[in-house]
CSV table of C-alpha atoms in Angstrom, one decimal:
chain,number,residue,atom,x,y,z
A,1439,UNK,CA,188.8,158.2,255.3
A,1440,UNK,CA,189.6,155.3,257.6
A,1441,UNK,CA,187.2,152.4,257.4
A,1442,UNK,CA,186.3,149.4,259.6
A,1443,UNK,CA,184.3,146.2,259.4
A,1444,UNK,CA,180.9,146.4,261.1
A,1445,UNK,CA,177.8,144.1,261.2
A,1446,UNK,CA,175.0,146.2,259.9
A,1447,UNK,CA,171.3,145.4,260.4
A,1448,UNK,CA,169.2,145.6,257.2
A,1449,UNK,CA,165.9,144.1,258.5
A,1450,UNK,CA,164.4,140.8,259.4
A,1451,UNK,CA,167.0,138.1,259.1
A,1452,UNK,CA,169.4,140.4,257.3
A,1453,UNK,CA,172.7,141.2,258.9
A,1454,UNK,CA,175.7,142.0,256.8
A,1455,UNK,CA,179.3,142.6,257.6
A,1456,UNK,CA,180.3,145.8,255.7
A,1457,UNK,CA,182.9,148.4,255.4
A,1458,UNK,CA,181.9,151.6,257.3
A,1459,UNK,CA,183.8,154.8,258.2
A,1460,UNK,CA,185.4,154.7,261.6
A,1461,UNK,CA,183.2,157.1,263.6
A,1462,UNK,CA,184.6,160.3,265.1
A,1463,UNK,CA,183.9,160.9,268.8
A,1464,UNK,CA,181.8,163.9,269.4
A,1465,UNK,CA,181.7,166.2,272.5
A,1466,UNK,CA,181.4,164.0,275.6
A,1467,UNK,CA,182.0,160.8,273.6
A,1468,UNK,CA,184.8,158.2,273.5
A,1469,UNK,CA,185.8,156.1,270.5
A,1470,UNK,CA,186.2,152.5,271.6
A,1471,UNK,CA,188.2,149.8,270.0
A,1472,UNK,CA,186.1,146.6,270.5
A,1473,UNK,CA,187.7,143.6,272.1
A,1474,UNK,CA,184.6,141.4,272.3
A,1475,UNK,CA,180.9,141.9,271.8
A,1476,UNK,CA,178.4,139.3,273.0
A,1477,UNK,CA,175.3,138.2,271.1
A,1478,UNK,CA,172.3,139.0,273.3
A,1479,UNK,CA,168.9,137.4,273.2
A,1480,UNK,CA,167.5,140.8,272.3
A,1481,UNK,CA,169.8,140.9,269.3
A,1482,UNK,CA,168.4,137.5,268.2
A,1483,UNK,CA,164.8,138.7,268.6
A,1484,UNK,CA,165.7,141.9,266.5
A,1485,UNK,CA,167.2,139.7,263.8
A,1486,UNK,CA,164.3,137.3,263.7
A,1487,UNK,CA,161.5,139.8,263.8
A,1488,UNK,CA,163.1,143.0,262.4
A,1489,UNK,CA,162.8,145.1,265.5
A,1490,UNK,CA,165.6,147.6,264.9
A,1491,UNK,CA,166.0,150.5,262.4
A,1492,UNK,CA,167.7,149.3,259.3
A,1493,UNK,CA,171.1,150.6,258.8
A,1494,UNK,CA,172.4,150.5,262.4
A,1495,UNK,CA,175.3,148.5,263.7
A,1496,UNK,CA,173.9,146.3,266.4
A,1497,UNK,CA,175.6,144.8,269.5
A,1498,UNK,CA,175.7,146.1,273.0
A,1499,UNK,CA,177.5,143.7,275.3
A,1500,UNK,CA,180.9,145.0,274.9
A,1501,UNK,CA,184.5,144.9,276.3
A,1502,UNK,CA,186.7,147.5,274.7
A,1503,UNK,CA,189.7,149.8,274.9
A,1504,UNK,CA,189.4,153.6,274.6
A,1505,UNK,CA,191.0,154.6,271.3
A,1506,UNK,CA,190.3,158.4,271.5
A,1507,UNK,CA,188.1,160.8,273.4
A,1508,UNK,CA,186.1,163.7,272.1
A,1509,UNK,CA,186.0,167.3,273.5
A,1510,UNK,CA,185.0,167.7,277.1
A,1511,UNK,CA,185.8,164.2,278.3
A,1512,UNK,CA,187.7,164.0,281.5
A,1513,UNK,CA,188.9,161.0,283.4
A,1514,UNK,CA,189.3,158.7,280.4
A,1515,UNK,CA,192.4,158.2,278.2
A,1516,UNK,CA,193.4,156.1,275.2
A,1517,UNK,CA,194.3,152.6,276.3
A,1518,UNK,CA,191.8,152.5,279.3
A,1519,UNK,CA,189.9,149.1,279.3
A,1520,UNK,CA,186.2,149.7,279.6
A,1521,UNK,CA,182.7,148.4,279.2
A,1522,UNK,CA,179.6,150.4,278.3
A,1523,UNK,CA,176.2,150.5,280.0
A,1524,UNK,CA,173.7,149.6,277.3
A,1525,UNK,CA,171.4,152.4,278.6
A,1526,UNK,CA,172.4,156.1,278.2
A,1527,UNK,CA,169.6,157.8,280.2
A,1528,UNK,CA,168.3,161.2,279.6
A,1529,UNK,CA,168.8,162.0,283.3
A,1530,UNK,CA,165.9,164.4,283.4
A,1531,UNK,CA,162.6,162.4,283.2
A,1532,UNK,CA,160.6,161.4,286.2
A,1533,UNK,CA,162.0,157.9,286.1
A,1534,UNK,CA,165.6,159.0,285.9
A,1535,UNK,CA,165.0,161.4,288.8
A,1536,UNK,CA,163.5,158.7,290.9
A,1537,UNK,CA,166.1,156.1,290.2
A,1538,UNK,CA,164.1,153.9,287.7
A,1539,UNK,CA,166.7,154.6,285.0
A,1540,UNK,CA,166.0,151.4,283.0
A,1541,UNK,CA,162.6,152.8,282.1
A,1542,UNK,CA,163.8,156.3,281.2
A,1543,UNK,CA,161.4,158.2,278.9
A,1544,UNK,CA,164.1,159.2,276.5
A,1545,UNK,CA,166.8,156.5,276.6
A,1546,UNK,CA,169.5,156.0,274.1
A,1547,UNK,CA,170.8,152.5,273.7
A,1548,UNK,CA,174.0,151.8,271.8
A,1549,UNK,CA,173.5,148.9,269.4
A,1550,UNK,CA,169.7,149.2,269.6
A,1551,UNK,CA,168.8,152.8,268.9
A,1552,UNK,CA,172.2,153.9,267.5
A,1553,UNK,CA,175.4,152.2,266.3
A,1554,UNK,CA,176.8,149.6,268.6
A,1555,UNK,CA,179.6,147.0,269.1
A,1556,UNK,CA,179.6,144.4,266.4
A,1557,UNK,CA,182.3,146.5,264.7
A,1558,UNK,CA,186.0,147.2,265.1
A,1559,UNK,CA,185.2,150.6,266.6
A,1560,UNK,CA,182.1,152.4,268.1
A,1561,UNK,CA,181.5,155.8,269.8
A,1562,UNK,CA,179.6,156.1,273.0
A,1563,UNK,CA,178.8,158.7,275.6
A,1564,UNK,CA,181.8,158.7,278.0
A,1565,UNK,CA,179.4,158.9,281.0
A,1566,UNK,CA,178.1,155.3,280.0
A,1567,UNK,CA,181.5,153.8,280.4
A,1568,UNK,CA,183.0,151.9,283.3
A,1569,UNK,CA,186.7,151.3,283.6
A,1570,UNK,CA,187.5,147.6,284.1
A,1571,UNK,CA,188.9,146.8,287.5
A,1572,UNK,CA,192.3,145.0,287.7
A,1573,UNK,CA,191.8,141.3,287.6
A,1574,UNK,CA,188.7,141.4,285.3
A,1575,UNK,CA,189.6,140.1,281.9
A,1576,UNK,CA,188.2,141.5,278.6
A,1577,UNK,CA,186.3,138.3,278.1
A,1578,UNK,CA,184.7,138.5,281.5
A,1579,UNK,CA,183.9,142.1,281.0
A,1580,UNK,CA,181.9,141.3,277.8
A,1581,UNK,CA,179.4,139.7,280.1
A,1582,UNK,CA,178.9,142.7,282.3
A,1583,UNK,CA,175.7,143.6,280.6
A,1584,UNK,CA,173.9,140.2,281.0
A,1585,UNK,CA,175.4,140.0,284.5
A,1586,UNK,CA,174.0,143.4,285.4
A,1587,UNK,CA,170.6,142.4,284.0
A,1588,UNK,CA,170.4,139.3,286.1
A,1589,UNK,CA,171.4,141.3,289.2
A,1590,UNK,CA,168.7,143.8,288.3
A,1591,UNK,CA,166.1,141.0,288.0
A,1592,UNK,CA,167.0,139.7,291.4
A,1593,UNK,CA,166.8,143.2,292.9
A,1594,UNK,CA,163.4,143.7,291.3
A,1595,UNK,CA,162.2,140.4,292.8
A,1596,UNK,CA,162.8,141.6,296.4
A,1597,UNK,CA,164.3,138.1,297.1
A,1598,UNK,CA,164.8,137.5,300.8
A,1599,UNK,CA,167.4,135.5,302.7
A,1600,UNK,CA,166.3,131.9,302.8
A,1601,UNK,CA,163.9,132.0,299.8
A,1602,UNK,CA,163.5,129.0,297.6
A,1603,UNK,CA,163.8,130.1,294.0
A,1604,UNK,CA,162.8,128.6,290.7
A,1605,UNK,CA,164.4,129.7,287.5
A,1606,UNK,CA,162.7,128.6,284.3
A,1607,UNK,CA,165.1,128.6,281.3
A,1608,UNK,CA,168.8,128.2,281.6
A,1609,UNK,CA,170.0,130.5,278.8
A,1610,UNK,CA,172.7,133.1,279.7
A,1611,UNK,CA,170.3,135.3,281.8
A,1612,UNK,CA,168.7,132.4,283.6
A,1613,UNK,CA,172.1,130.9,284.5
A,1614,UNK,CA,173.3,134.3,285.7
A,1615,UNK,CA,170.1,134.7,287.7
A,1616,UNK,CA,171.0,131.4,289.5
A,1617,UNK,CA,174.2,132.9,290.6
A,1618,UNK,CA,172.6,136.3,291.6
A,1619,UNK,CA,169.9,134.6,293.5
A,1620,UNK,CA,172.4,132.6,295.6
A,1621,UNK,CA,174.4,135.7,296.2
A,1622,UNK,CA,171.2,137.4,297.4
A,1623,UNK,CA,170.7,134.7,300.0
A,1624,UNK,CA,168.5,132.1,298.3
A,1625,UNK,CA,168.4,128.9,300.3
A,1626,UNK,CA,168.0,126.8,297.2
A,1627,UNK,CA,167.7,127.5,293.5
A,1628,UNK,CA,165.9,125.1,291.3
A,1629,UNK,CA,166.2,125.2,287.5
A,1630,UNK,CA,163.9,124.0,284.8
A,1631,UNK,CA,165.6,123.5,281.4
A,1632,UNK,CA,165.0,121.1,278.5
A,1633,UNK,CA,168.5,121.2,277.1
A,1634,UNK,CA,171.0,118.9,278.6
A,1635,UNK,CA,174.1,121.1,278.1
A,1636,UNK,CA,172.3,124.0,279.8
A,1637,UNK,CA,171.2,121.7,282.6
A,1638,UNK,CA,174.9,120.9,283.2
A,1639,UNK,CA,175.7,124.6,283.2
A,1640,UNK,CA,172.9,125.3,285.7
A,1641,UNK,CA,174.5,122.7,288.1
A,1642,UNK,CA,177.9,124.3,287.5
A,1643,UNK,CA,176.4,127.8,288.4
A,1644,UNK,CA,175.1,126.4,291.7
A,1645,UNK,CA,171.5,125.2,291.1
A,1646,UNK,CA,170.6,122.7,293.8
A,1647,UNK,CA,168.1,120.8,291.6
A,1648,UNK,CA,167.8,120.8,287.9
A,1649,UNK,CA,164.6,119.5,286.3
A,1650,UNK,CA,163.9,118.5,282.7
A,1651,UNK,CA,160.3,119.5,282.3
A,1652,UNK,CA,160.0,117.3,279.2
A,1653,UNK,CA,160.6,114.3,281.3
A,1654,UNK,CA,159.4,115.2,284.8
A,1655,UNK,CA,156.2,116.9,285.8
A,1656,UNK,CA,157.5,120.3,286.8
A,1657,UNK,CA,154.5,121.2,289.0
A,1658,UNK,CA,154.9,118.1,290.9
A,1659,UNK,CA,158.7,118.4,291.1
A,1660,UNK,CA,158.5,121.9,292.6
A,1661,UNK,CA,155.8,120.9,295.0
A,1662,UNK,CA,158.0,118.0,296.2
A,1663,UNK,CA,160.9,120.4,296.7
A,1664,UNK,CA,159.0,122.9,298.6
A,1665,UNK,CA,156.8,120.9,300.9
A,1666,UNK,CA,153.9,121.5,298.5
A,1667,UNK,CA,154.1,125.3,298.9
A,1668,UNK,CA,155.6,126.4,295.6
A,1669,UNK,CA,158.7,128.5,295.0
A,1670,UNK,CA,159.0,131.9,296.9
A,1671,UNK,CA,160.2,133.5,293.8
A,1672,UNK,CA,160.0,132.3,290.2
A,1673,UNK,CA,162.1,133.9,287.4
A,1674,UNK,CA,160.8,133.0,283.9
A,1675,UNK,CA,163.8,133.4,281.7
A,1676,UNK,CA,162.0,131.6,278.8
A,1677,UNK,CA,160.1,133.1,276.0
A,1678,UNK,CA,157.7,130.2,275.9
A,1679,UNK,CA,154.1,131.2,276.5
A,1680,UNK,CA,153.6,127.7,278.2
A,1681,UNK,CA,156.4,128.3,280.5
A,1682,UNK,CA,155.2,131.8,281.4
A,1683,UNK,CA,151.7,130.5,282.0
A,1684,UNK,CA,153.0,127.8,284.4
A,1685,UNK,CA,154.4,130.4,286.7
A,1686,UNK,CA,150.9,131.2,288.2
A,1687,UNK,CA,150.9,127.9,290.0
A,1688,UNK,CA,154.6,127.2,290.4
A,1689,UNK,CA,154.9,130.1,292.8
A,1690,UNK,CA,153.7,129.9,296.4
A,1691,UNK,CA,150.7,131.9,297.6
A,1692,UNK,CA,151.9,135.5,298.2
A,1693,UNK,CA,155.0,134.8,296.1
A,1694,UNK,CA,156.7,136.8,293.5
A,1695,UNK,CA,157.1,136.1,289.7
A,1696,UNK,CA,159.6,137.9,287.6
A,1697,UNK,CA,159.0,137.5,283.9
A,1698,UNK,CA,162.5,138.0,282.3
A,1699,UNK,CA,162.1,136.4,278.9
A,1700,UNK,CA,159.9,138.0,276.3
A,1701,UNK,CA,157.0,136.0,275.0
A,1702,UNK,CA,156.1,136.9,271.4
A,1703,UNK,CA,152.9,135.0,271.6
A,1704,UNK,CA,150.0,135.8,274.0
A,1705,UNK,CA,150.2,134.1,277.4
A,1706,UNK,CA,147.2,132.4,279.0
A,1707,UNK,CA,147.3,134.3,282.2
A,1708,UNK,CA,145.6,132.6,285.2
A,1709,UNK,CA,144.2,135.7,286.8
A,1710,UNK,CA,142.1,133.7,289.3
A,1711,UNK,CA,145.2,132.2,290.9
A,1712,UNK,CA,146.9,135.7,290.7
A,1713,UNK,CA,144.0,137.2,292.6
A,1714,UNK,CA,143.2,134.4,295.0
A,1715,UNK,CA,146.9,133.8,295.9
A,1716,UNK,CA,147.8,137.5,296.0
A,1717,UNK,CA,150.8,137.0,293.6
A,1718,UNK,CA,153.2,139.7,292.7
A,1719,UNK,CA,154.3,140.0,289.0
A,1720,UNK,CA,157.2,142.3,288.6
A,1721,UNK,CA,158.7,143.1,285.2
A,1722,UNK,CA,162.4,143.6,284.8
A,1723,UNK,CA,164.0,145.4,282.0
A,1724,UNK,CA,167.7,145.8,281.3
A,1725,UNK,CA,169.5,147.4,284.3
A,1726,UNK,CA,171.6,150.4,285.2
A,1727,UNK,CA,173.2,150.7,288.6
A,1728,UNK,CA,174.0,147.0,288.7
A,1729,UNK,CA,176.9,147.4,286.1
A,1730,UNK,CA,179.2,148.6,288.8
A,1731,UNK,CA,178.1,145.8,291.1
A,1732,UNK,CA,178.7,143.1,288.4
A,1733,UNK,CA,182.2,144.4,287.7
A,1734,UNK,CA,183.0,144.6,291.5
A,1735,UNK,CA,181.8,141.0,292.0
A,1736,UNK,CA,183.9,139.8,289.0
A,1737,UNK,CA,187.0,141.6,290.5
A,1738,UNK,CA,186.4,139.9,293.9
A,1739,UNK,CA,186.2,136.5,292.2
A,1740,UNK,CA,182.6,136.2,293.4
A,1741,UNK,CA,180.9,136.2,290.0
A,1742,UNK,CA,181.6,133.6,287.3
A,1743,UNK,CA,181.0,134.2,283.6
A,1744,UNK,CA,183.5,132.0,281.8
A,1745,UNK,CA,181.4,128.8,281.9
A,1746,UNK,CA,178.8,130.6,279.9
A,1747,UNK,CA,181.0,131.4,276.9
A,1748,UNK,CA,180.3,128.7,274.4
A,1749,UNK,CA,182.4,130.2,271.6
A,1750,UNK,CA,184.4,133.2,270.4
A,1751,UNK,CA,183.9,133.9,266.7
A,1752,UNK,CA,185.3,136.4,264.2
A,1753,UNK,CA,183.0,139.3,263.1
A,1754,UNK,CA,182.9,137.9,259.5
A,1755,UNK,CA,181.2,134.7,260.9
A,1756,UNK,CA,178.6,136.5,263.0
A,1757,UNK,CA,175.6,135.2,261.1
A,1758,UNK,CA,176.7,131.7,260.2
A,1759,UNK,CA,178.5,130.8,263.5
A,1760,UNK,CA,176.6,133.2,265.8
A,1761,UNK,CA,173.0,134.2,265.1
A,1762,UNK,CA,172.1,131.0,263.1
A,1763,UNK,CA,173.6,128.8,265.7
A,1764,UNK,CA,171.8,130.5,268.6
A,1765,UNK,CA,168.4,130.5,266.7
A,1766,UNK,CA,168.4,126.8,266.1
A,1767,UNK,CA,165.6,125.1,268.0
A,1768,UNK,CA,167.0,123.7,271.3
A,1769,UNK,CA,170.3,125.5,270.8
A,1770,UNK,CA,172.7,124.3,273.5
A,1771,UNK,CA,175.1,127.3,273.2
A,1772,UNK,CA,174.9,129.8,276.0
A,1773,UNK,CA,176.9,132.9,275.1
A,1774,UNK,CA,178.7,133.5,271.9
A,1775,UNK,CA,181.2,136.4,271.7
A,1776,UNK,CA,182.2,138.2,268.6
A,1777,UNK,CA,185.8,139.3,268.3
A,1778,UNK,CA,186.2,142.0,265.6
B,958,UNK,CA,139.5,97.1,292.9
B,959,UNK,CA,142.2,99.1,294.7
B,960,UNK,CA,141.8,102.8,294.5
B,961,UNK,CA,144.4,104.4,292.1
B,962,UNK,CA,145.7,101.1,290.9
B,963,UNK,CA,146.3,100.5,287.2
B,964,UNK,CA,143.1,98.3,287.1
B,965,UNK,CA,141.2,101.2,288.6
B,966,UNK,CA,142.3,103.8,286.1
B,967,UNK,CA,141.6,101.6,283.2
B,968,UNK,CA,138.1,101.1,284.6
B,969,UNK,CA,137.8,104.8,285.1
B,970,UNK,CA,138.6,105.3,281.4
B,971,UNK,CA,136.1,102.8,280.4
B,972,UNK,CA,133.4,104.3,282.6
B,973,UNK,CA,134.0,107.8,281.5
B,974,UNK,CA,134.1,107.0,277.8
B,975,UNK,CA,130.9,104.9,277.9
B,976,UNK,CA,128.8,107.6,279.6
B,977,UNK,CA,127.0,109.9,277.1
B,978,UNK,CA,126.3,112.6,279.7
B,979,UNK,CA,130.1,112.8,280.6
B,980,UNK,CA,131.0,112.9,276.9
B,981,UNK,CA,128.6,115.7,276.3
B,982,UNK,CA,129.8,117.7,279.3
B,983,UNK,CA,133.4,117.2,278.5
B,984,UNK,CA,133.2,118.0,274.8
B,985,UNK,CA,135.9,120.4,273.8
B,986,UNK,CA,138.2,119.5,276.7
B,987,UNK,CA,141.6,118.5,275.3
B,988,UNK,CA,144.0,118.4,278.3
B,989,UNK,CA,145.9,116.1,280.5
B,990,UNK,CA,145.6,115.6,284.3
B,991,UNK,CA,147.7,114.2,287.0
B,992,UNK,CA,145.9,113.2,290.2
B,993,UNK,CA,148.2,113.0,293.2
B,994,UNK,CA,147.1,111.2,296.3
B,995,UNK,CA,149.5,112.2,299.0
B,996,UNK,CA,150.3,109.7,301.9
B,997,UNK,CA,148.8,110.0,305.3
B,998,UNK,CA,151.0,107.6,307.4
B,999,UNK,CA,149.1,108.3,310.6
B,1000,UNK,CA,146.0,107.1,308.9
B,1001,UNK,CA,147.6,103.9,307.4
B,1002,UNK,CA,148.3,105.4,303.9
B,1003,UNK,CA,152.0,104.9,303.6
B,1004,UNK,CA,152.7,105.8,300.0
B,1005,UNK,CA,151.9,108.4,297.5
B,1006,UNK,CA,149.8,107.3,294.6
B,1007,UNK,CA,149.7,109.1,291.3
B,1008,UNK,CA,147.3,108.5,288.4
B,1009,UNK,CA,146.8,110.4,285.2
B,1010,UNK,CA,144.7,110.6,282.1
B,1011,UNK,CA,144.6,112.6,278.9
B,1012,UNK,CA,141.4,113.7,277.2
B,1013,UNK,CA,140.8,114.7,273.6
B,1014,UNK,CA,137.6,116.5,272.9
B,1015,UNK,CA,136.0,114.8,275.9
B,1016,UNK,CA,137.2,111.3,275.3
B,1017,UNK,CA,139.7,109.8,277.6
B,1018,UNK,CA,142.4,108.6,275.3
B,1019,UNK,CA,144.9,107.3,277.8
B,1020,UNK,CA,145.0,106.6,281.5
B,1021,UNK,CA,148.1,105.7,283.5
B,1022,UNK,CA,149.7,105.4,286.9
B,1023,UNK,CA,152.9,107.4,287.8
B,1024,UNK,CA,154.0,110.9,287.0
B,1025,UNK,CA,154.4,112.4,283.6
B,1026,UNK,CA,154.1,116.0,282.2
B,1027,UNK,CA,150.5,117.1,282.1
B,1028,UNK,CA,148.4,120.3,281.7
B,1029,UNK,CA,147.0,120.1,285.2
B,1030,UNK,CA,148.1,118.6,288.5
B,1031,UNK,CA,145.6,118.1,291.2
B,1032,UNK,CA,147.0,117.0,294.6
B,1033,UNK,CA,145.6,116.4,298.0
B,1034,UNK,CA,146.0,114.0,300.9
B,1035,UNK,CA,144.5,110.6,300.2
B,1036,UNK,CA,141.6,111.3,302.6
B,1037,UNK,CA,140.5,114.4,300.7
B,1038,UNK,CA,140.1,112.3,297.6
B,1039,UNK,CA,138.1,109.7,299.6
B,1040,UNK,CA,135.9,112.5,300.9
B,1041,UNK,CA,135.2,113.7,297.4
B,1042,UNK,CA,134.3,110.3,296.1
B,1043,UNK,CA,132.1,109.7,299.1
B,1044,UNK,CA,130.3,113.0,298.4
B,1045,UNK,CA,131.2,114.6,301.7
B,1046,UNK,CA,133.2,117.2,299.9
B,1047,UNK,CA,132.2,118.6,296.6
B,1048,UNK,CA,135.0,118.6,294.0
B,1049,UNK,CA,134.4,122.3,293.0
B,1050,UNK,CA,134.5,123.4,296.6
B,1051,UNK,CA,137.6,121.3,297.2
B,1052,UNK,CA,139.3,123.3,294.4
B,1053,UNK,CA,138.1,126.7,295.4
B,1054,UNK,CA,138.9,126.2,299.1
B,1055,UNK,CA,142.3,124.9,298.1
B,1056,UNK,CA,141.9,121.6,299.9
B,1057,UNK,CA,142.6,120.2,296.5
B,1058,UNK,CA,145.7,121.9,295.2
B,1059,UNK,CA,145.6,122.8,291.6
B,1060,UNK,CA,148.6,123.5,289.3
B,1061,UNK,CA,147.5,124.7,286.0
B,1062,UNK,CA,144.9,127.3,284.9
B,1063,UNK,CA,142.2,127.1,287.7
B,1064,UNK,CA,139.7,129.2,285.8
B,1065,UNK,CA,140.0,126.8,282.8
B,1066,UNK,CA,139.6,123.8,285.1
B,1067,UNK,CA,136.5,125.3,286.8
B,1068,UNK,CA,135.0,126.1,283.4
B,1069,UNK,CA,134.7,122.3,283.0
B,1070,UNK,CA,132.9,121.8,286.2
B,1071,UNK,CA,129.9,120.0,284.7
B,1072,UNK,CA,132.2,117.2,283.4
B,1073,UNK,CA,134.1,117.2,286.8
B,1074,UNK,CA,130.8,116.7,288.7
B,1075,UNK,CA,129.7,113.9,286.3
B,1076,UNK,CA,133.1,112.3,286.6
B,1077,UNK,CA,132.8,112.1,290.3
B,1078,UNK,CA,129.3,110.6,290.1
B,1079,UNK,CA,130.7,108.0,287.7
B,1080,UNK,CA,133.6,107.1,289.9
B,1081,UNK,CA,131.3,106.4,292.7
B,1082,UNK,CA,129.9,103.5,290.7
B,1083,UNK,CA,133.3,101.7,290.6
B,1084,UNK,CA,133.6,99.1,293.4
B,1085,UNK,CA,136.7,100.6,295.2
B,1086,UNK,CA,138.9,99.4,298.0
B,1087,UNK,CA,140.5,102.1,300.1
B,1088,UNK,CA,143.6,101.8,302.3
B,1089,UNK,CA,144.2,102.3,306.0
B,1090,UNK,CA,141.5,104.0,308.0
B,1091,UNK,CA,139.5,104.5,304.9
B,1092,UNK,CA,139.0,100.7,304.2
B,1093,UNK,CA,135.5,100.9,305.7
B,1094,UNK,CA,134.3,103.3,302.9
B,1095,UNK,CA,132.3,101.4,300.3
B,1096,UNK,CA,131.6,102.6,296.8
B,1097,UNK,CA,129.9,100.9,293.9
B,1098,UNK,CA,126.4,102.1,293.4
B,1099,UNK,CA,124.7,103.2,290.2
B,1100,UNK,CA,125.2,106.7,289.0
B,1101,UNK,CA,121.9,108.7,288.6
């Protein structure tokens, strides 16, 4: 039996690189040879809190090459360069039928609910794959998933041409939201971030103002930047309860808040401001249709991902040079890619 | 003393901490506040003034001028603050009618309304000089 190296999740804080059999593609599936797999914030949370089933190979931000296809797969051949949607929807529930695929009732998620991409090979439903356009490198393609999620967050916000946007937290998703908001027609995008390296990245991604909320009073800074109105749209890409709580008064009356980061702790919600100011809070989870959009934007040269890549590490170092680095308080790294 | 000057905020700290009624009303309050007095050039107030203070269990532990990170930011044109100190506009009404802009948890701030009302009474006792068209307003009588 042919074997491969894979990072297997064994519970809270326990991820091990082990030998596993190379999986066989079943009907409708493709076997992928992984080129890169990015470490996602959700992988970090799973590692820290033990959120996944023990025994699975995690990782879902992949760039790969088709190694083989199973029975019944048409339109894909070995050697094709691809990326995979991290959502494989049931296609039948009320949410799938109404286009809300990211909240499918019976979703399968490679690297979350079944084996994923921190491995030399993985199998995935062929219908979840996107062939990479010419001009999109494997390294770029490994950021299709977070790019798609950022585009989905902006789509969920209903951002309008000329809006002034605040992004709290300049991790990979926050940085990509800066770019997505500008593409969607934001007049100005302000970023609040404590880490200096990430503040520099935010400027590079097009933020017009970058605020360090540890030094400057964020409420006052945003008031000054918006003629005392508040931001039209606030994206909170931070898991800090304090940051999430602050959104209630950083947004203008009648504005929209999109919580993107996941707070593990309860948030002191200011329902009085929510009611009095008729605020809209809109959750955003993963993405689906925006995968194709992200790849198309990359192919056109209108979507940058390279500045976000802080390091490319071998699979064997996934814990020491990947998870542990990103979990350090105040980590400056944005995206770390694993190359099996 | 000049409204919102360093001398004024130090006096404010002294007055609040020495008042038993305020200490009782503010007990349990541990937060920081920034008060922003926005300019009104047409009324002779050319510059923005910012003062702040932090409170630990009802005691003002620090008071300052200038901006810094705080739990609450309360901002309004200079004249709104003068109206509040004069008693022409109630501080709670100023918050709920949004003449005083609040950034921070409004419900939490309103739950401390007893201490806010007492604070305003105490600030009225400080002999205060205002700017521009507000120079004729006189404060400095005893709090009840």
